[in-house]
PDB file of C-alpha atoms in Angstrom:
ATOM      1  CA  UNK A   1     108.443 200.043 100.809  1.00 66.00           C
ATOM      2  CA  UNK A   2     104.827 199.119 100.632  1.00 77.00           C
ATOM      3  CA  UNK A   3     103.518 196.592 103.197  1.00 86.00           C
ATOM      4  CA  UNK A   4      99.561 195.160 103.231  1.00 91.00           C
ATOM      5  CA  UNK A   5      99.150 193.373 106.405  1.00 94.00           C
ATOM      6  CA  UNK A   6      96.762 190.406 106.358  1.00 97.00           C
ATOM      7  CA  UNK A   7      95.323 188.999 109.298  1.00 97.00           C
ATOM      8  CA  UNK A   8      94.053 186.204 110.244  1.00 98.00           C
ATOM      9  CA  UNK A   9      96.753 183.987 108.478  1.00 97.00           C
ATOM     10  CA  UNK A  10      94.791 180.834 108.938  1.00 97.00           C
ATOM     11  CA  UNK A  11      91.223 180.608 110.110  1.00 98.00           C
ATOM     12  CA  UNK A  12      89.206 176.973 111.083  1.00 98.00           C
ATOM     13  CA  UNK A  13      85.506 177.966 110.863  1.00 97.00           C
ATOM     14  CA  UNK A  14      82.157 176.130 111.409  1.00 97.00           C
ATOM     15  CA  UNK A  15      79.956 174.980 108.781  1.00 98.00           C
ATOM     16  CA  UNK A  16      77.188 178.279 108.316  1.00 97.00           C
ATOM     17  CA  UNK A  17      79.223 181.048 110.750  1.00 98.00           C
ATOM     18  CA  UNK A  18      80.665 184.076 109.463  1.00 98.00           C
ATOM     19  CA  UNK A  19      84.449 185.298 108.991  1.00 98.00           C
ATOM     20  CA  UNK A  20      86.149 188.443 108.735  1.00 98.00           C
ATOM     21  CA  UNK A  21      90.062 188.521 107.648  1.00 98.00           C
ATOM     22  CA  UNK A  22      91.281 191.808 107.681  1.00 97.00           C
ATOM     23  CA  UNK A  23      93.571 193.746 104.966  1.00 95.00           C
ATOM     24  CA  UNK A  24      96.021 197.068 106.454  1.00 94.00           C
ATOM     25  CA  UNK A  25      98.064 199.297 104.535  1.00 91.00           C
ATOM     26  CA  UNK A  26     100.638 199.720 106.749  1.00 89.00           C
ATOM     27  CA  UNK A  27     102.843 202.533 105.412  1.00 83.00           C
ATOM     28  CA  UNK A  28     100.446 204.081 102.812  1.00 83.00           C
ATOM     29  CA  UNK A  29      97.270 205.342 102.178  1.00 86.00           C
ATOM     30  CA  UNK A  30      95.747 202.553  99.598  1.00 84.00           C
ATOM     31  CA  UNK A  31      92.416 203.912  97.929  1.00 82.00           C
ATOM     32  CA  UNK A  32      91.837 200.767  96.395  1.00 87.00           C
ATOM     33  CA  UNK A  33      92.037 197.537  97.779  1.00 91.00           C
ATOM     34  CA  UNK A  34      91.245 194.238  95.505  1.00 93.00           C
ATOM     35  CA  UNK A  35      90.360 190.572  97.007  1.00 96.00           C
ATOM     36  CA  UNK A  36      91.567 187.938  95.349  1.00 96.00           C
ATOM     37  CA  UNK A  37      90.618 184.196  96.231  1.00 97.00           C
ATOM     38  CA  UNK A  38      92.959 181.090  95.508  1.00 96.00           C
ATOM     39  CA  UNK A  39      92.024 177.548  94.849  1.00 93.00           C
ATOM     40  CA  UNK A  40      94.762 174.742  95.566  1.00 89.00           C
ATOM     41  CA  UNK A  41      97.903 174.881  92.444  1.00 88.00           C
ATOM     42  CA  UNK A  42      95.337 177.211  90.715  1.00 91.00           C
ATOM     43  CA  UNK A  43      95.909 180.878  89.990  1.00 93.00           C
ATOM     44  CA  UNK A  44      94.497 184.133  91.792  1.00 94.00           C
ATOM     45  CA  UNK A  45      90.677 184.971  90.878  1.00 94.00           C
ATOM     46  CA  UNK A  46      90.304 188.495  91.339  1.00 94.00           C
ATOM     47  CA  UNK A  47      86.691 188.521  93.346  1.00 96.00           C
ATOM     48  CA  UNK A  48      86.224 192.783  93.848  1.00 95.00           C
ATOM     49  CA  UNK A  49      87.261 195.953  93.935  1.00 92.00           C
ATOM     50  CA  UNK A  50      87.542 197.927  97.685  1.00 89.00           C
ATOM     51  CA  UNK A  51      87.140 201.490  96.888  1.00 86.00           C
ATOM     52  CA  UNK A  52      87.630 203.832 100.016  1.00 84.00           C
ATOM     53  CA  UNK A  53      84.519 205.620 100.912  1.00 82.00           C
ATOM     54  CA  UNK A  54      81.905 203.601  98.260  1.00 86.00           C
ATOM     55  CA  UNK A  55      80.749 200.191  97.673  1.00 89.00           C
ATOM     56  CA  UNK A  56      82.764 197.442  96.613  1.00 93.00           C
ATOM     57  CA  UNK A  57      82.660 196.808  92.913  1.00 93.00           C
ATOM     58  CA  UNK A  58      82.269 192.733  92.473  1.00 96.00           C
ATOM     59  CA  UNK A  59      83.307 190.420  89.417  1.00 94.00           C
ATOM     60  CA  UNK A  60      80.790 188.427  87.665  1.00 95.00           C
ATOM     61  CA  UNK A  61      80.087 185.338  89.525  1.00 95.00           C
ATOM     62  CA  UNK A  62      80.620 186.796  93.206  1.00 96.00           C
ATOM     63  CA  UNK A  63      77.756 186.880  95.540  1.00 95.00           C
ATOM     64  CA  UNK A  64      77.741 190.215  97.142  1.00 94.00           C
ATOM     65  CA  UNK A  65      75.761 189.520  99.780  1.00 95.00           C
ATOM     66  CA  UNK A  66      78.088 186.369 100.604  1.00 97.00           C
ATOM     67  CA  UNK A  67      81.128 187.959 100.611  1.00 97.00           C
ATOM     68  CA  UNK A  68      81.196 191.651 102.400  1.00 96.00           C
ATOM     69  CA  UNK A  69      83.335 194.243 101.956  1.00 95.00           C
ATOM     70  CA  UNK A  70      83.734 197.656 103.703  1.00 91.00           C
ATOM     71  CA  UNK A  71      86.762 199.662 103.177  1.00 89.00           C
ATOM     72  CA  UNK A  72      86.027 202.549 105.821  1.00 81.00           C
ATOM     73  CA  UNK A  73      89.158 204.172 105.926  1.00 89.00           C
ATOM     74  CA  UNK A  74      92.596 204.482 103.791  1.00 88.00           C
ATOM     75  CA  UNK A  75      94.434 201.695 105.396  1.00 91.00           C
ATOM     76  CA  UNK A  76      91.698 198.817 106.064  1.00 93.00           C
ATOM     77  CA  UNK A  77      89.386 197.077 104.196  1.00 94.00           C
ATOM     78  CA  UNK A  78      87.122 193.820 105.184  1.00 96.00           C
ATOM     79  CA  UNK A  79      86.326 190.673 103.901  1.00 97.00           C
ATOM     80  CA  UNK A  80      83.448 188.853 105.484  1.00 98.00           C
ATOM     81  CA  UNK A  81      82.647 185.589 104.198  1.00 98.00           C
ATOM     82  CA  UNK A  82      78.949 185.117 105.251  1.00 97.00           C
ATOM     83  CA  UNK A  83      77.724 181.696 105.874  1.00 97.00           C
ATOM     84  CA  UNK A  84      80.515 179.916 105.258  1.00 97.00           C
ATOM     85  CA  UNK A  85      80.114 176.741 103.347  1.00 97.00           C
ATOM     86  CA  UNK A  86      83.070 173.653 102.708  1.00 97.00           C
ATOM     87  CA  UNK A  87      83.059 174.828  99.546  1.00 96.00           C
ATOM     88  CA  UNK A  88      84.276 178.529 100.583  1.00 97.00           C
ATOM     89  CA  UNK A  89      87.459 177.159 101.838  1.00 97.00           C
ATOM     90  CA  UNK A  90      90.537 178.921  99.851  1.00 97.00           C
ATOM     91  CA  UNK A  91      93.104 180.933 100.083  1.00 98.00           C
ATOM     92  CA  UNK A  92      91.956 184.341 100.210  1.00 98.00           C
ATOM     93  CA  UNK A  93      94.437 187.294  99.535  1.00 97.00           C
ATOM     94  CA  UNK A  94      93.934 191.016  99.380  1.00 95.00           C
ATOM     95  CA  UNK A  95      96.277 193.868  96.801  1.00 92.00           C
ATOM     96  CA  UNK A  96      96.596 197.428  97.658  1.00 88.00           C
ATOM     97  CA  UNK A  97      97.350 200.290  95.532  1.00 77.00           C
ATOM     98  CA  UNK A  98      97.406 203.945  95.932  1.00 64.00           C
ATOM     99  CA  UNK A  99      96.838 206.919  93.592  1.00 58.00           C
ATOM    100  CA  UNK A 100      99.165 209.284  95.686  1.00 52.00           C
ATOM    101  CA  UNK A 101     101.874 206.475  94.720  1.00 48.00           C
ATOM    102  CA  UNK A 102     104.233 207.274  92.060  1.00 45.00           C
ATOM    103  CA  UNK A 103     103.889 204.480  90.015  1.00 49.00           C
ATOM    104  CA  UNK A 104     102.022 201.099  89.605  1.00 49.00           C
ATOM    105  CA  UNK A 105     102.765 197.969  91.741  1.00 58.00           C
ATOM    106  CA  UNK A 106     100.428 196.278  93.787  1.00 77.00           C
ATOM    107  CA  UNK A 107     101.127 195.245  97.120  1.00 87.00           C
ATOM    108  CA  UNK A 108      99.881 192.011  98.288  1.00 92.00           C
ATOM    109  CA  UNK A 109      99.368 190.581 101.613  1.00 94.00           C
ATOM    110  CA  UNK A 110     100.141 187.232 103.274  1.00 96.00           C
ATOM    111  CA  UNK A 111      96.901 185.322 102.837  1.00 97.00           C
ATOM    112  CA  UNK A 112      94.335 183.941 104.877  1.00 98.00           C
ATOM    113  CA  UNK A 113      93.699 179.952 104.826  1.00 98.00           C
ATOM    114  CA  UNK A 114      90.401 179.676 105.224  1.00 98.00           C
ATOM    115  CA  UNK A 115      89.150 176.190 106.281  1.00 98.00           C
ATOM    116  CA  UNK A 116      85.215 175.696 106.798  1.00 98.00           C
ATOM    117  CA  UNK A 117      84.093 172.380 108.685  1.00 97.00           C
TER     118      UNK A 117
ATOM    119  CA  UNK B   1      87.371 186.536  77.412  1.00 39.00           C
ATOM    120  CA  UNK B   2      90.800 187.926  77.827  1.00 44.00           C
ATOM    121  CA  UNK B   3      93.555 185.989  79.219  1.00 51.00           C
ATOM    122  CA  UNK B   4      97.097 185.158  80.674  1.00 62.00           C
ATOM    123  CA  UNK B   5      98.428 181.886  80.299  1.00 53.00           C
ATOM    124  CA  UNK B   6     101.335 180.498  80.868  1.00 45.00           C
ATOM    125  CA  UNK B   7     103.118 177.547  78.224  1.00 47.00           C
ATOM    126  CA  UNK B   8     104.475 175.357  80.561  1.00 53.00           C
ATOM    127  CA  UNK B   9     102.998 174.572  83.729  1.00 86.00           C
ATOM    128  CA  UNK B  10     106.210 173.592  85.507  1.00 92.00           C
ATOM    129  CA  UNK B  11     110.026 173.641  85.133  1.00 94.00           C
ATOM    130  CA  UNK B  12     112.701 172.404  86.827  1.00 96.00           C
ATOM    131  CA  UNK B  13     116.501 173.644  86.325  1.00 97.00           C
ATOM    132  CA  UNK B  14     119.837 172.898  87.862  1.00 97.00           C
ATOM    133  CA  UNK B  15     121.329 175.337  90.215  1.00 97.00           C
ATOM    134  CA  UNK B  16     123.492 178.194  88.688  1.00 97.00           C
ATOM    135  CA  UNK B  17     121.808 178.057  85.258  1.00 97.00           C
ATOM    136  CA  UNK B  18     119.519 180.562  83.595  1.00 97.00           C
ATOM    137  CA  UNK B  19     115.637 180.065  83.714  1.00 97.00           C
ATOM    138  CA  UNK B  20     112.955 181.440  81.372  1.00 97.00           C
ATOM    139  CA  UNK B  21     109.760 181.360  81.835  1.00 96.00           C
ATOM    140  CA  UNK B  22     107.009 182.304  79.387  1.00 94.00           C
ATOM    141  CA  UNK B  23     103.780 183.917  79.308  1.00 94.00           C
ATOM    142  CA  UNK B  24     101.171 184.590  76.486  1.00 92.00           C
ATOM    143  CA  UNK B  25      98.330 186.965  76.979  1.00 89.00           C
ATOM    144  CA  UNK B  26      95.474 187.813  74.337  1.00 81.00           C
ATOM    145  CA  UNK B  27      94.564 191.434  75.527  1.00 89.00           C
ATOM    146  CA  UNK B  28      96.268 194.103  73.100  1.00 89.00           C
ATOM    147  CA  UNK B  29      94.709 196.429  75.323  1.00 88.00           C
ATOM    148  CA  UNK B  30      96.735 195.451  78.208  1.00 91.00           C
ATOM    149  CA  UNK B  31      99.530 197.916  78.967  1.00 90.00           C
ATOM    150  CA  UNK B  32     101.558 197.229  82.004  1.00 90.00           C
ATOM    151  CA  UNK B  33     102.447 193.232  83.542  1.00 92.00           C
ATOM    152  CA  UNK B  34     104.097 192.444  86.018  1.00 92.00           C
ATOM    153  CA  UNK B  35     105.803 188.848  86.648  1.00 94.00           C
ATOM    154  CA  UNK B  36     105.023 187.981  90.799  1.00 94.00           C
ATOM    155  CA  UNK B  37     106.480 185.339  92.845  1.00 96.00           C
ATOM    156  CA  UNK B  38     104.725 182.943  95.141  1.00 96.00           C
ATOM    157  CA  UNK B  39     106.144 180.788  97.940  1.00 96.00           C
ATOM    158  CA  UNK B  40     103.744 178.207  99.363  1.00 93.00           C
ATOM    159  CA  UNK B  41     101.225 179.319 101.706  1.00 93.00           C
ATOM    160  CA  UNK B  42     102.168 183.147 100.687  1.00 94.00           C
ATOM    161  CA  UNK B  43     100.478 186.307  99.218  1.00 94.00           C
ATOM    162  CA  UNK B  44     102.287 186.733  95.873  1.00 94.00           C
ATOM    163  CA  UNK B  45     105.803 188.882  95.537  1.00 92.00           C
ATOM    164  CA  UNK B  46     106.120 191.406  92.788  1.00 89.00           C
ATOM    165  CA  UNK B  47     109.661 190.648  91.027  1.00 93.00           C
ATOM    166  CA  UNK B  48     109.384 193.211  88.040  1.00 93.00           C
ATOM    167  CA  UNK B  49     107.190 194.834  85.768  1.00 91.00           C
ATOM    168  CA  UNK B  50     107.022 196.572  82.165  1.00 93.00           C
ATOM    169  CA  UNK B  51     105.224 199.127  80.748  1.00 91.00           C
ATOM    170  CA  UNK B  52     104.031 198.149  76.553  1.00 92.00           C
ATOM    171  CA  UNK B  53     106.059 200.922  75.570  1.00 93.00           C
ATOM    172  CA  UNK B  54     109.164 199.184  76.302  1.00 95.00           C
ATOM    173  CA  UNK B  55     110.591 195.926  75.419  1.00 97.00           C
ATOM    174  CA  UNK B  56     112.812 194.864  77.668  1.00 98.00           C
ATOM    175  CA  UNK B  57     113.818 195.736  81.222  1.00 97.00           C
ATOM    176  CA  UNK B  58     116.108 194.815  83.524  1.00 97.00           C
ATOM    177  CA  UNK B  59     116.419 193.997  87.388  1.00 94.00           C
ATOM    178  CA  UNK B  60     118.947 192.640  89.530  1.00 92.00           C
ATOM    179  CA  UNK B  61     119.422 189.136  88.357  1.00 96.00           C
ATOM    180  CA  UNK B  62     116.185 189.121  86.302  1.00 97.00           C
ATOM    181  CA  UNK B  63     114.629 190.958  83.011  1.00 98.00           C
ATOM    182  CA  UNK B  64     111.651 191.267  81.383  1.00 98.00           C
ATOM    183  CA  UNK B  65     111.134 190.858  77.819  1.00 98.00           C
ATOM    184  CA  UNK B  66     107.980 191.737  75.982  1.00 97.00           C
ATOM    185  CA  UNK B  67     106.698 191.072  72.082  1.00 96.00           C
ATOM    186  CA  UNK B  68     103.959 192.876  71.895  1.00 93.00           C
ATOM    187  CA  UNK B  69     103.635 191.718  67.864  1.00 93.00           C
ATOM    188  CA  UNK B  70     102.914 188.219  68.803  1.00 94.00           C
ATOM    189  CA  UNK B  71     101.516 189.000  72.785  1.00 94.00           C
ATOM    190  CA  UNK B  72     104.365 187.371  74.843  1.00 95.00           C
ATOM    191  CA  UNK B  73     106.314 188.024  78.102  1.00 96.00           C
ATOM    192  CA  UNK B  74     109.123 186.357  79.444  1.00 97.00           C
ATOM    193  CA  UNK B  75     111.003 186.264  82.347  1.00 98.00           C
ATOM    194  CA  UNK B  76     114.825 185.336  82.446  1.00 98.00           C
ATOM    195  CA  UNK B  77     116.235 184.836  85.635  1.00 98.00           C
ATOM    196  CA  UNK B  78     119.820 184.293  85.651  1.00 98.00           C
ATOM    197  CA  UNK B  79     121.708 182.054  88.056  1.00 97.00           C
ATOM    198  CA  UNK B  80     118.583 180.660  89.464  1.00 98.00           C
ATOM    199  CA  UNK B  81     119.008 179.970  93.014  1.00 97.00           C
ATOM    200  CA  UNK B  82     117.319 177.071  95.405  1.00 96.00           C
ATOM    201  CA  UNK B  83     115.430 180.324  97.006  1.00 96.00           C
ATOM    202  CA  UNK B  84     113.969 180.964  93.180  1.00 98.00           C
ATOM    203  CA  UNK B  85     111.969 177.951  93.123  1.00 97.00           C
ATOM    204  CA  UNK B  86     108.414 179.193  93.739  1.00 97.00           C
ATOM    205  CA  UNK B  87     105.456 179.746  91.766  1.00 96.00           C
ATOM    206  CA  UNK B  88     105.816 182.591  89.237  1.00 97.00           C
ATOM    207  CA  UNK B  89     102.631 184.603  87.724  1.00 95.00           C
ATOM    208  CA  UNK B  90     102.462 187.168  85.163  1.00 95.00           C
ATOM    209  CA  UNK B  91      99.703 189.758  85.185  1.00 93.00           C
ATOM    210  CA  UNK B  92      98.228 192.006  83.171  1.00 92.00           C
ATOM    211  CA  UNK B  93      96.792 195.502  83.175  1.00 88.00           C
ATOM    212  CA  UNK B  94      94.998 197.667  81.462  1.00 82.00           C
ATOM    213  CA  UNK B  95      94.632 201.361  82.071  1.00 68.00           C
ATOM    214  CA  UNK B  96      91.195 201.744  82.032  1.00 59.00           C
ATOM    215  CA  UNK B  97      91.206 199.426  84.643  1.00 58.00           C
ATOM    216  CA  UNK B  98      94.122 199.983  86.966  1.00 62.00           C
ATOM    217  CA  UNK B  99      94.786 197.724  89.641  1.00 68.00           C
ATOM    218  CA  UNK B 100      92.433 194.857  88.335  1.00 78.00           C
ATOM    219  CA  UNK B 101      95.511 192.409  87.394  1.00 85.00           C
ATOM    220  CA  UNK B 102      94.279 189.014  85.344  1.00 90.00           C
ATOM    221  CA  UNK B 103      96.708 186.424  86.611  1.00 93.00           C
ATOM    222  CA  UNK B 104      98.020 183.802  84.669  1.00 90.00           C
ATOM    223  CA  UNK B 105      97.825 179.879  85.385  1.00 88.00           C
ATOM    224  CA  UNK B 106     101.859 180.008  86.553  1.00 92.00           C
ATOM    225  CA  UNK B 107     104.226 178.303  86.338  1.00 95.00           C
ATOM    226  CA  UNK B 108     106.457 176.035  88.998  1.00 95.00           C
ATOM    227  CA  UNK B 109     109.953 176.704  89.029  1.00 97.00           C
ATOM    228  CA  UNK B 110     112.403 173.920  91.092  1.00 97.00           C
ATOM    229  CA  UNK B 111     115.492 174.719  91.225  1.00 97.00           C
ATOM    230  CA  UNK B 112     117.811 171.782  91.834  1.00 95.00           C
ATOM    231  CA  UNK B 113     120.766 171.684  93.842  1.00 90.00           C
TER     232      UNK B 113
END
């Protein structure tokens, strides 16, 4: 089946550094890629769209420029949370799908905890 | 705006019996959802999924049932296990926008022994 590795799992950052959690296909080719970002007992907020080869499309609300994404080739895309603030802490998870797959289903990684001090 | 929610937040059952959990959405565009499972500190699990030309499908131990006349989706689980309890989501899709799933507030299953 489809696995999306996710790595870090857990991450301890300073206060104003920058942090990149990476998102693998492991087993397929995923031309799209989505971040999501979890609060605590809330649900998943879908924050953008990883398309390989362009720019990340970004939902209403999410600073671009805080939160980078580059998804250079078919089985890795990037999340860099810029300047990471207290208030950035979450749970931030990452979907992959493919158009060469046969149907739908979205494959999600593990997570990365993100904790900024 | 469009969304998925969930009717109750939490819901606790005795080991062996049935559980249902329910979902609402207010898209009639959507076309596909998918019911996931998360375990605490984990990405979530895709359990099943339907398509809105069907009403009903079945899994091992699980089925889907969707109304699209009155925009609900359930999720039967049948001798719910202690390894069941988890937070389940639903999700919705629409074509025109494949892959970009609106989650649900979910719903915390506890499955007593």
């Amino acid at each position: 089946g489809a696995v999306v590795s996710q790595h870090p799992s857990r991450v301890i950052c300073k206060s104003g550094t920058s942090v990149k959690i990476e998102c693998r296909s492991l087993d397929f080719q995923a031309t799209t890629m989505f971040w999501y970002r979890q609060f605590p007992k809330q649900s998943l907020m879908l924050m953008a769209t990883s398309n390989e080869g362009s720019k990340a499309t970004y939902e209403q609300g999410v600073e671009k420029d805080k939160f980078l994404i580059n998804h250079a080739s078919l089985t890795l895309s990037t999340l860099t949370v810029t300047s990471a603030h207290p208030e950035d802490s979450s749970f931030y998870i990452c979907s992959a799908s493919s158009s060469r797959a046969s149907s739908y289903g979205y494959t999600f990684g593990s997570g990365t905890r993100l904790t900024v001090v | 705006g469009e969304s998925v929610g969930l009717h109750l937040p939490t819901l606790s059952v005795q080991e062996g019996d049935n559980s249902i959990i329910n979902c609402a959405y207010s898209n009639s565009a959507s076309d596909y959802f998918i019911w996931y499972k998360q375990e605490s500190g984990k990405g979530p699990q895709f359990i099943i999924d339907i398509r809105s030309n069907m009403d009903k499908r079945q899994g091992q131990r699980v089925t889907v049932l969707l109304n699209k006349t009155v925009k609900h989706l359930s999720l039967q689980i049948a001798a719910t296990q202690p390894g069941d309890s988890a937070v389940y989501f639903c999700a919705e899709n629409t074509n025109t926008n494949a892959g970009k799933s609106t989650f649900g507030d979910g719903t915390t299953l506890t499955v007593k022994p």
